[in-house]
Coordinates of C-alpha atoms in Angstrom, one line a residue:
Chain A
X8 CA -24.7 -22.9 -5.2
X9 CA -22.6 -19.8 -6.1
X10 CA -20.7 -18.4 -3.3
X11 CA -18.7 -14.8 -3.8
X12 CA -16.2 -13.3 -1.2
X13 CA -16.5 -9.9 0.5
X14 CA -13.7 -8.0 1.8
X15 CA -13.7 -5.3 3.3
X16 CA -10.6 -3.0 3.8
X17 CA -12.4 -0.8 6.2
X18 CA -11.0 -1.2 10.5
X19 CA -14.8 0.6 11.2
X20 CA -17.7 -2.1 11.4
X21 CA -20.5 -0.4 10.3
X22 CA -19.3 3.0 8.6
X23 CA -20.2 3.3 4.9
X24 CA -18.0 1.2 3.4
X25 CA -19.4 -2.0 5.7
X26 CA -23.1 -0.5 4.7
X27 CA -22.4 -0.4 1.4
X28 CA -20.5 -3.9 1.1
X29 CA -24.1 -5.5 3.3
X30 CA -26.1 -3.8 0.4
X31 CA -24.0 -5.4 -2.8
X32 CA -24.1 -8.8 0.1
X33 CA -28.2 -8.3 -0.3
X34 CA -27.6 -8.3 -4.2
X35 CA -26.0 -11.7 -4.0
X36 CA -28.2 -12.9 -1.7
X37 CA -31.4 -11.9 -3.6
X38 CA -29.8 -14.2 -6.4
X39 CA -29.5 -17.1 -3.9
X40 CA -26.0 -16.8 -4.2
X41 CA -24.0 -17.4 -1.0
X42 CA -21.9 -14.7 1.0
X43 CA -18.7 -14.4 2.6
X44 CA -18.2 -11.0 4.3
X45 CA -14.0 -10.7 5.7
X46 CA -12.9 -7.9 7.8
X47 CA -9.4 -8.0 6.8
X48 CA -8.7 -5.9 10.0
X49 CA -9.8 -8.7 11.9
X50 CA -6.8 -11.2 10.2
X51 CA -3.5 -11.4 10.9
X52 CA -2.2 -10.5 7.5
X53 CA 1.9 -10.0 7.0
X54 CA 3.2 -8.0 4.3
X55 CA 4.6 -9.9 1.8
X56 CA 8.5 -11.1 2.6
X57 CA 9.7 -11.5 -1.4
X58 CA 10.8 -14.5 -0.3
X59 CA 9.1 -15.6 -3.8
X60 CA 8.7 -19.5 -2.3
X61 CA 5.6 -18.6 -5.0
X62 CA 7.7 -18.3 -7.7
X63 CA 11.3 -20.8 -7.2
X64 CA 8.5 -23.3 -7.0
X65 CA 5.9 -21.6 -9.5
X66 CA 2.8 -22.6 -7.5
X67 CA 0.1 -20.7 -6.6
X68 CA 0.5 -20.6 -2.6
X69 CA 2.5 -18.5 -0.3
X70 CA 4.8 -19.3 2.3
X71 CA 3.4 -18.1 4.9
X72 CA 1.8 -19.3 7.1
X73 CA -0.9 -17.1 8.3
X74 CA -4.2 -15.6 8.2
X75 CA -3.5 -15.1 4.4
X76 CA -3.7 -19.2 3.8
X77 CA -7.2 -19.2 4.5
X78 CA -8.3 -16.5 2.7
X79 CA -5.9 -17.9 -0.7
X80 CA -8.6 -20.6 -0.4
X81 CA -11.4 -18.7 0.0
X82 CA -10.7 -16.8 -3.2
X83 CA -10.1 -20.3 -5.1
X84 CA -13.0 -21.9 -4.2
X85 CA -15.6 -18.1 -4.9
X86 CA -17.2 -17.6 -8.1
X87 CA -16.4 -13.9 -7.8
X88 CA -14.6 -11.6 -5.1
X89 CA -15.9 -7.7 -3.9
X90 CA -13.6 -5.6 -2.6
X91 CA -14.5 -2.5 -0.4
X92 CA -11.6 0.0 0.8
X93 CA -11.9 3.0 2.1
X94 CA -9.0 6.0 0.5
X95 CA -7.0 6.9 2.6
X96 CA -4.6 9.4 1.4
X97 CA -5.6 8.8 -1.8
X98 CA -5.4 5.0 -2.4
X99 CA -7.1 2.0 -0.7
X100 CA -6.0 1.3 3.2
X101 CA -3.2 -0.2 4.2
X102 CA -5.0 -3.2 5.4
X103 CA -6.3 -3.5 1.5
X104 CA -2.9 -3.0 0.3
X105 CA -1.8 -5.6 3.0
X106 CA -4.1 -8.3 0.9
X107 CA -3.0 -6.9 -2.7
X108 CA 1.1 -7.9 -1.6
X109 CA 0.1 -11.1 -0.7
X110 CA -1.9 -12.2 -4.0
X111 CA 1.5 -12.5 -5.8
X112 CA 1.0 -15.9 -5.5
X113 CA -1.6 -15.8 -8.5
X114 CA 0.8 -13.9 -10.7
X115 CA 3.7 -16.1 -12.7
X116 CA 6.6 -14.1 -13.3
X117 CA 5.5 -13.3 -16.8
X118 CA 2.9 -12.1 -15.8
X119 CA 0.6 -15.2 -16.4
X120 CA -2.6 -15.2 -14.0
X121 CA -3.5 -18.1 -11.6
X122 CA -6.8 -17.6 -10.9
X123 CA -8.5 -19.9 -13.0
X124 CA -11.1 -19.1 -15.7
X125 CA -12.0 -15.5 -15.2
X126 CA -14.4 -14.7 -12.2
X127 CA -15.0 -11.6 -11.5
X128 CA -14.8 -8.7 -9.5
X129 CA -16.5 -5.7 -8.6
X130 CA -15.3 -2.7 -6.0
X131 CA -16.9 -0.2 -3.9
X132 CA -14.5 2.7 -2.7
X133 CA -15.5 5.0 0.1
X134 CA -14.2 9.0 0.1
X135 CA -14.7 12.0 2.2
X136 CA -13.3 14.0 -1.0
X137 CA -16.3 15.8 -2.8
X138 CA -14.9 14.9 -6.6
X139 CA -15.3 11.3 -7.6
X140 CA -12.5 11.7 -10.2
X141 CA -9.8 13.2 -8.2
X142 CA -8.0 9.4 -7.0
X143 CA -9.4 7.7 -10.3
X144 CA -5.8 6.8 -11.8
X145 CA -5.4 5.6 -8.1
X146 CA -8.0 3.5 -8.2
X147 CA -8.0 2.5 -11.9
X148 CA -4.4 0.9 -10.8
X149 CA -5.4 -1.1 -7.6
X150 CA -8.2 -2.8 -10.3
X151 CA -5.6 -3.6 -12.5
X152 CA -3.6 -4.8 -10.7
X153 CA -5.9 -7.3 -8.8
X154 CA -7.0 -8.1 -12.1
X155 CA -3.4 -9.5 -12.7
X156 CA -4.6 -12.5 -10.8
X157 CA -6.7 -13.5 -13.7
X158 CA -9.7 -12.3 -11.7
X159 CA -11.8 -9.8 -14.5
X160 CA -12.5 -6.7 -13.4
X161 CA -16.1 -6.0 -14.1
X162 CA -18.2 -2.7 -12.2
X163 CA -17.1 0.1 -9.6
X164 CA -18.1 2.3 -7.2
X165 CA -16.5 5.3 -6.0
X166 CA -18.8 6.9 -2.8
X167 CA -18.0 10.3 -2.5
X168 CA -18.6 13.4 -0.6
X169 CA -18.5 10.6 2.9
X170 CA -17.2 11.5 6.3
X171 CA -17.8 9.6 9.1
X172 CA -19.1 12.3 11.4
X173 CA -20.1 15.5 9.7
X174 CA -21.8 13.9 6.4
X175 CA -25.7 12.6 6.4
X176 CA -24.6 8.8 6.3
X177 CA -24.5 7.1 3.0
X178 CA -27.9 5.2 4.1
X179 CA -29.4 8.8 2.8
X180 CA -27.4 8.3 0.0
X181 CA -30.2 6.3 -2.1
X182 CA -27.7 6.2 -5.5
X183 CA -25.2 5.0 -3.9
X184 CA -26.9 2.5 -2.2
X185 CA -28.5 1.1 -4.9
X186 CA -25.6 1.1 -7.1
X187 CA -23.2 -1.1 -4.3
X188 CA -26.8 -3.3 -4.9
X189 CA -26.3 -3.6 -7.6
X190 CA -22.6 -4.3 -8.0
X191 CA -23.8 -7.3 -6.0
X192 CA -26.6 -8.8 -7.7
X193 CA -25.3 -8.7 -11.1
X194 CA -21.8 -9.7 -10.5
X195 CA -22.3 -13.1 -11.5
X196 CA -24.8 -12.6 -14.6
Chain B
X25 CA 24.0 16.4 17.2
X26 CA 21.0 16.2 14.8
X27 CA 19.7 12.7 14.4
X28 CA 18.8 10.7 10.8
X29 CA 16.2 8.5 10.5
X30 CA 15.5 6.4 8.6
X31 CA 12.4 3.6 7.7
X32 CA 13.1 0.1 5.1
X33 CA 9.8 -0.6 3.9
X34 CA 11.4 -3.2 2.0
X35 CA 10.5 -7.1 3.9
X36 CA 14.7 -7.7 2.8
X37 CA 17.0 -6.2 4.8
X38 CA 20.2 -6.6 2.7
X39 CA 18.7 -6.1 -1.1
X40 CA 18.4 -2.8 -2.9
X41 CA 15.8 -0.8 -0.6
X42 CA 18.0 -1.2 2.4
X43 CA 20.6 -0.6 1.0
X44 CA 19.9 2.2 -0.9
X45 CA 18.6 3.5 2.7
X46 CA 22.3 2.8 4.5
X47 CA 23.7 4.7 1.5
X48 CA 21.6 7.6 2.3
X49 CA 22.5 7.0 6.0
X50 CA 26.5 7.6 5.2
X51 CA 25.7 10.3 3.5
X52 CA 24.1 11.8 6.5
X53 CA 26.8 10.0 8.6
X54 CA 29.3 12.3 6.8
X55 CA 28.1 15.7 7.5
X56 CA 28.2 14.7 11.6
X57 CA 24.5 13.4 12.0
X58 CA 23.6 10.8 14.1
X59 CA 21.7 8.2 12.0
X60 CA 19.2 4.7 12.8
X61 CA 17.3 2.3 10.3
X62 CA 14.2 0.8 11.2
X63 CA 14.1 -2.4 8.9
X64 CA 9.6 -2.5 9.4
X65 CA 10.1 -6.8 8.8
X66 CA 11.0 -6.9 12.1
X67 CA 8.0 -5.1 13.4
X68 CA 4.2 -6.5 14.1
X69 CA 2.1 -3.7 13.7
X70 CA -1.4 -2.4 12.1
X71 CA -2.6 -0.4 10.3
X72 CA -4.7 2.6 10.7
X73 CA -7.7 1.6 12.8
X74 CA -9.9 4.5 12.3
X75 CA -10.5 5.1 15.9
X76 CA -10.4 8.9 15.2
X77 CA -8.2 9.2 18.4
X78 CA -6.0 11.7 16.9
X79 CA -8.9 13.7 16.2
X80 CA -10.1 14.1 19.5
X81 CA -10.6 17.9 21.0
X82 CA -8.6 17.3 24.4
X83 CA -8.2 14.3 23.9
X84 CA -4.7 12.4 25.4
X85 CA -4.3 11.2 22.0
X86 CA -4.8 14.7 20.3
X87 CA -2.3 14.4 17.6
X88 CA -1.0 11.0 18.5
X89 CA -1.2 8.0 17.2
X90 CA -3.5 6.0 20.1
X91 CA -2.5 2.9 19.1
X92 CA 0.1 0.9 20.9
X93 CA 2.4 -2.1 19.4
X94 CA 5.8 -2.2 17.9
X95 CA 5.6 0.5 15.9
X96 CA 4.3 3.0 18.3
X97 CA 8.3 3.4 19.3
X98 CA 9.2 4.3 15.7
X99 CA 6.7 7.0 15.5
X100 CA 8.4 8.6 19.3
X101 CA 11.5 8.4 17.3
X102 CA 10.1 10.7 14.5
X103 CA 9.0 13.0 16.4
X104 CA 12.0 13.6 17.8
X105 CA 13.8 13.4 14.2
X106 CA 15.6 16.0 12.6
X107 CA 15.4 14.3 9.6
X108 CA 13.1 11.7 7.8
X109 CA 14.6 9.4 5.0
X110 CA 11.6 6.4 4.0
X111 CA 11.9 3.8 1.1
X112 CA 9.7 1.2 -0.3
X113 CA 10.1 -1.0 -3.1
X114 CA 6.8 -0.7 -5.2
X115 CA 4.6 -3.9 -5.4
X116 CA 2.0 -4.1 -7.3
X117 CA 1.9 -0.1 -8.6
X118 CA 2.3 1.0 -4.7
X119 CA 4.8 1.4 -1.7
X120 CA 4.1 -2.2 0.0
X121 CA 1.2 -3.0 2.4
X122 CA 3.7 -2.9 5.8
X123 CA 5.0 0.8 4.0
X124 CA 1.5 1.9 3.8
X125 CA 0.7 0.8 7.2
X126 CA 3.2 3.1 8.6
X127 CA 2.7 6.0 6.9
X128 CA -1.0 6.2 8.0
X129 CA -0.5 5.6 11.5
X130 CA 3.2 8.2 10.8
X131 CA 1.1 11.2 9.1
X132 CA -2.8 11.1 10.3
X133 CA -2.1 11.6 13.6
X134 CA -0.4 15.1 12.3
X135 CA -3.8 16.0 10.0
X136 CA -6.1 18.2 11.3
X137 CA -9.2 19.3 8.9
X138 CA -8.7 22.5 8.1
X139 CA -9.1 24.2 4.5
X140 CA -6.3 24.2 3.6
X141 CA -5.8 21.1 5.9
X142 CA -2.5 22.2 8.6
X143 CA -0.2 20.0 10.2
X144 CA 0.2 19.2 13.6
X145 CA 4.2 18.5 13.4
X146 CA 5.0 22.1 14.2
X147 CA 8.6 22.3 12.5
X148 CA 10.0 21.6 9.3
X149 CA 12.0 18.7 9.0
X150 CA 13.4 17.5 5.8
X151 CA 12.0 14.5 4.4
X152 CA 12.7 12.2 1.7
X153 CA 11.1 8.9 0.1
X154 CA 13.0 6.3 -2.0
X155 CA 11.9 4.3 -4.4
X156 CA 13.0 0.7 -6.1
X157 CA 11.4 -0.7 -8.9
X158 CA 11.2 -3.5 -11.6
X159 CA 9.9 -1.7 -14.1
X160 CA 11.8 1.1 -16.1
X161 CA 11.0 4.8 -16.2
X162 CA 9.4 4.6 -19.2
X163 CA 7.0 2.0 -17.3
X164 CA 6.7 3.8 -14.2
X165 CA 5.4 6.6 -16.5
X166 CA 2.9 4.7 -18.6
X167 CA 1.5 3.2 -15.6
X168 CA 1.2 6.5 -13.3
X169 CA 3.4 5.1 -10.9
X170 CA 3.9 9.2 -10.9
X171 CA 0.9 9.9 -9.5
X172 CA 1.3 7.5 -6.6
X173 CA 4.8 8.7 -6.0
X174 CA 3.4 12.4 -6.2
X175 CA 1.5 12.0 -4.0
X176 CA 3.7 10.8 -1.1
X177 CA 5.3 13.6 -2.1
X178 CA 2.9 15.9 -1.4
X179 CA 1.6 14.3 1.8
X180 CA 5.2 14.7 3.5
X181 CA 6.2 18.0 2.3
X182 CA 1.7 19.0 3.5
X183 CA 2.4 17.7 6.6
X184 CA 7.2 17.7 7.3
X185 CA 7.1 21.2 4.9
X186 CA 9.9 19.5 3.3
X187 CA 9.9 16.0 0.8
X188 CA 11.7 14.8 -1.7
X189 CA 12.1 12.0 -3.7
X190 CA 14.9 10.0 -5.2
X191 CA 13.9 6.2 -7.7
X192 CA 16.0 3.3 -8.5
X193 CA 14.6 1.2 -11.8
X194 CA 14.8 -2.2 -13.1
X195 CA 16.8 -3.1 -10.2
X196 CA 17.7 -6.5 -9.7
X197 CA 15.4 -9.3 -8.1
X198 CA 17.4 -12.1 -7.0
X199 CA 21.5 -12.9 -7.2
X200 CA 20.8 -16.1 -9.0
X201 CA 17.6 -16.1 -11.8
X202 CA 17.7 -19.7 -13.1
X203 CA 16.0 -20.6 -9.5
X204 CA 12.8 -19.1 -10.6
X205 CA 10.1 -18.6 -13.1
X206 CA 11.3 -15.6 -15.2
X207 CA 11.0 -15.0 -19.2
X208 CA 10.2 -11.1 -18.4
X209 CA 13.6 -9.3 -19.3
X210 CA 17.1 -11.3 -19.6
X211 CA 18.5 -11.2 -16.2
X212 CA 22.0 -10.6 -17.8
X213 CA 20.4 -7.0 -18.2
X214 CA 19.3 -7.1 -15.0
X215 CA 22.6 -8.3 -13.8
X216 CA 24.5 -5.1 -16.2
X217 CA 22.7 -2.7 -14.9
X218 CA 23.5 -4.1 -11.0
X219 CA 26.9 -3.6 -12.1
X220 CA 26.9 0.0 -13.9
X221 CA 23.4 1.9 -12.6
X222 CA 22.9 0.9 -9.1
X223 CA 25.9 2.1 -8.1
X224 CA 25.3 5.3 -9.9
X225 CA 21.6 5.0 -8.1
X226 CA 24.2 4.6 -4.2
X227 CA 25.7 7.8 -5.4
X228 CA 22.1 9.6 -5.2
X229 CA 21.0 8.3 -2.1
X230 CA 24.5 9.2 -0.5
X231 CA 24.1 12.3 -1.9
X232 CA 20.4 12.9 -0.9
X233 CA 21.3 11.7 2.7
X234 CA 23.8 14.3 3.1
X235 CA 21.0 17.1 1.6
X236 CA 19.3 16.2 4.6
X237 CA 22.1 15.5 7.2
X238 CA 22.7 19.5 5.8
X239 CA 19.1 20.6 6.3
X240 CA 18.4 19.1 10.1
X241 CA 21.1 21.0 10.4
X242 CA 20.2 24.0 9.2
X243 CA 17.0 23.9 10.8
X244 CA 17.8 22.4 14.5

């Protein structure tokens, strides 16, 4: 059975990012795909320590013994991934950036990818700002960096004009709910 | 006496970023300022948890970060400082995850959701951000790291009133390249740059520190 890992970089359970990630998960399940939904904020993940253990030994392994060990194994075992993050101060959340820094073992010093195949990765971003293109350079850089691991960057959604309190909930924005569902449904197509 | 606080977002405490931060603080000390350097790698702390306690009207944490961990005393010291210098290597196109955690916790509590956004910091404090990176200045522009750096300068400026930026390019990553898989560039070029260009970066950092120290004395 195929499986996909979904990484949620929002600290907020039940918020827009989580809801859209669940829509993507529903799309995956409708295709008979197993899912692992992981809240990065629930884990203990240190920043990369720049020890270069992974480069010294040319290993797709990390020397830091924390919850990222499990994430590395999950990424190696999954047929694809979905990353969902809110935009904070014009970029992905700090929890998501810690995760990205720790993907260093999956990239060679010559920038060669260390994750086998070209398994797909799709992305869901949520932001308060009403202009969906406002942070497109930062979002583009983030996805490009994830792609250095060998994952193949597939689709992304920028669900914009969302706010935790003042604006209508994302469940009322059918276009985003549908797009998130399709991100899951089409990931392994 | 003015206090200039440095925050190191690199996990390494003796290499490029830390060295440039130390030079900056030496420059500040040359103007008579008291200086302090915090290494984020020594601390256990999290990113913003989006609890919004800092935004709650009349709340006891209004304008302050309600998360209590080893970053909390650092955030308190920024409140008391006269100038602030942040330093981080560029990892995957942006500052390190540790620095990002610190920035969210430092900056978000001061932000008020007015139009345009206001700052609760309540005074003007000179700040700066210094970056070290493997890429060249041309590659930095091609890869749009300038957008990230510009956003950081913008948010520091909006929060504290004044911000400047210093970049150090094509830094030396290790003492001994032969221990690592590395065919990205010629290590000899990097060692040469470390001998000839990095000292100039250190001088620019010293001058930056003198401006921060002097500016802090002027506004404090």
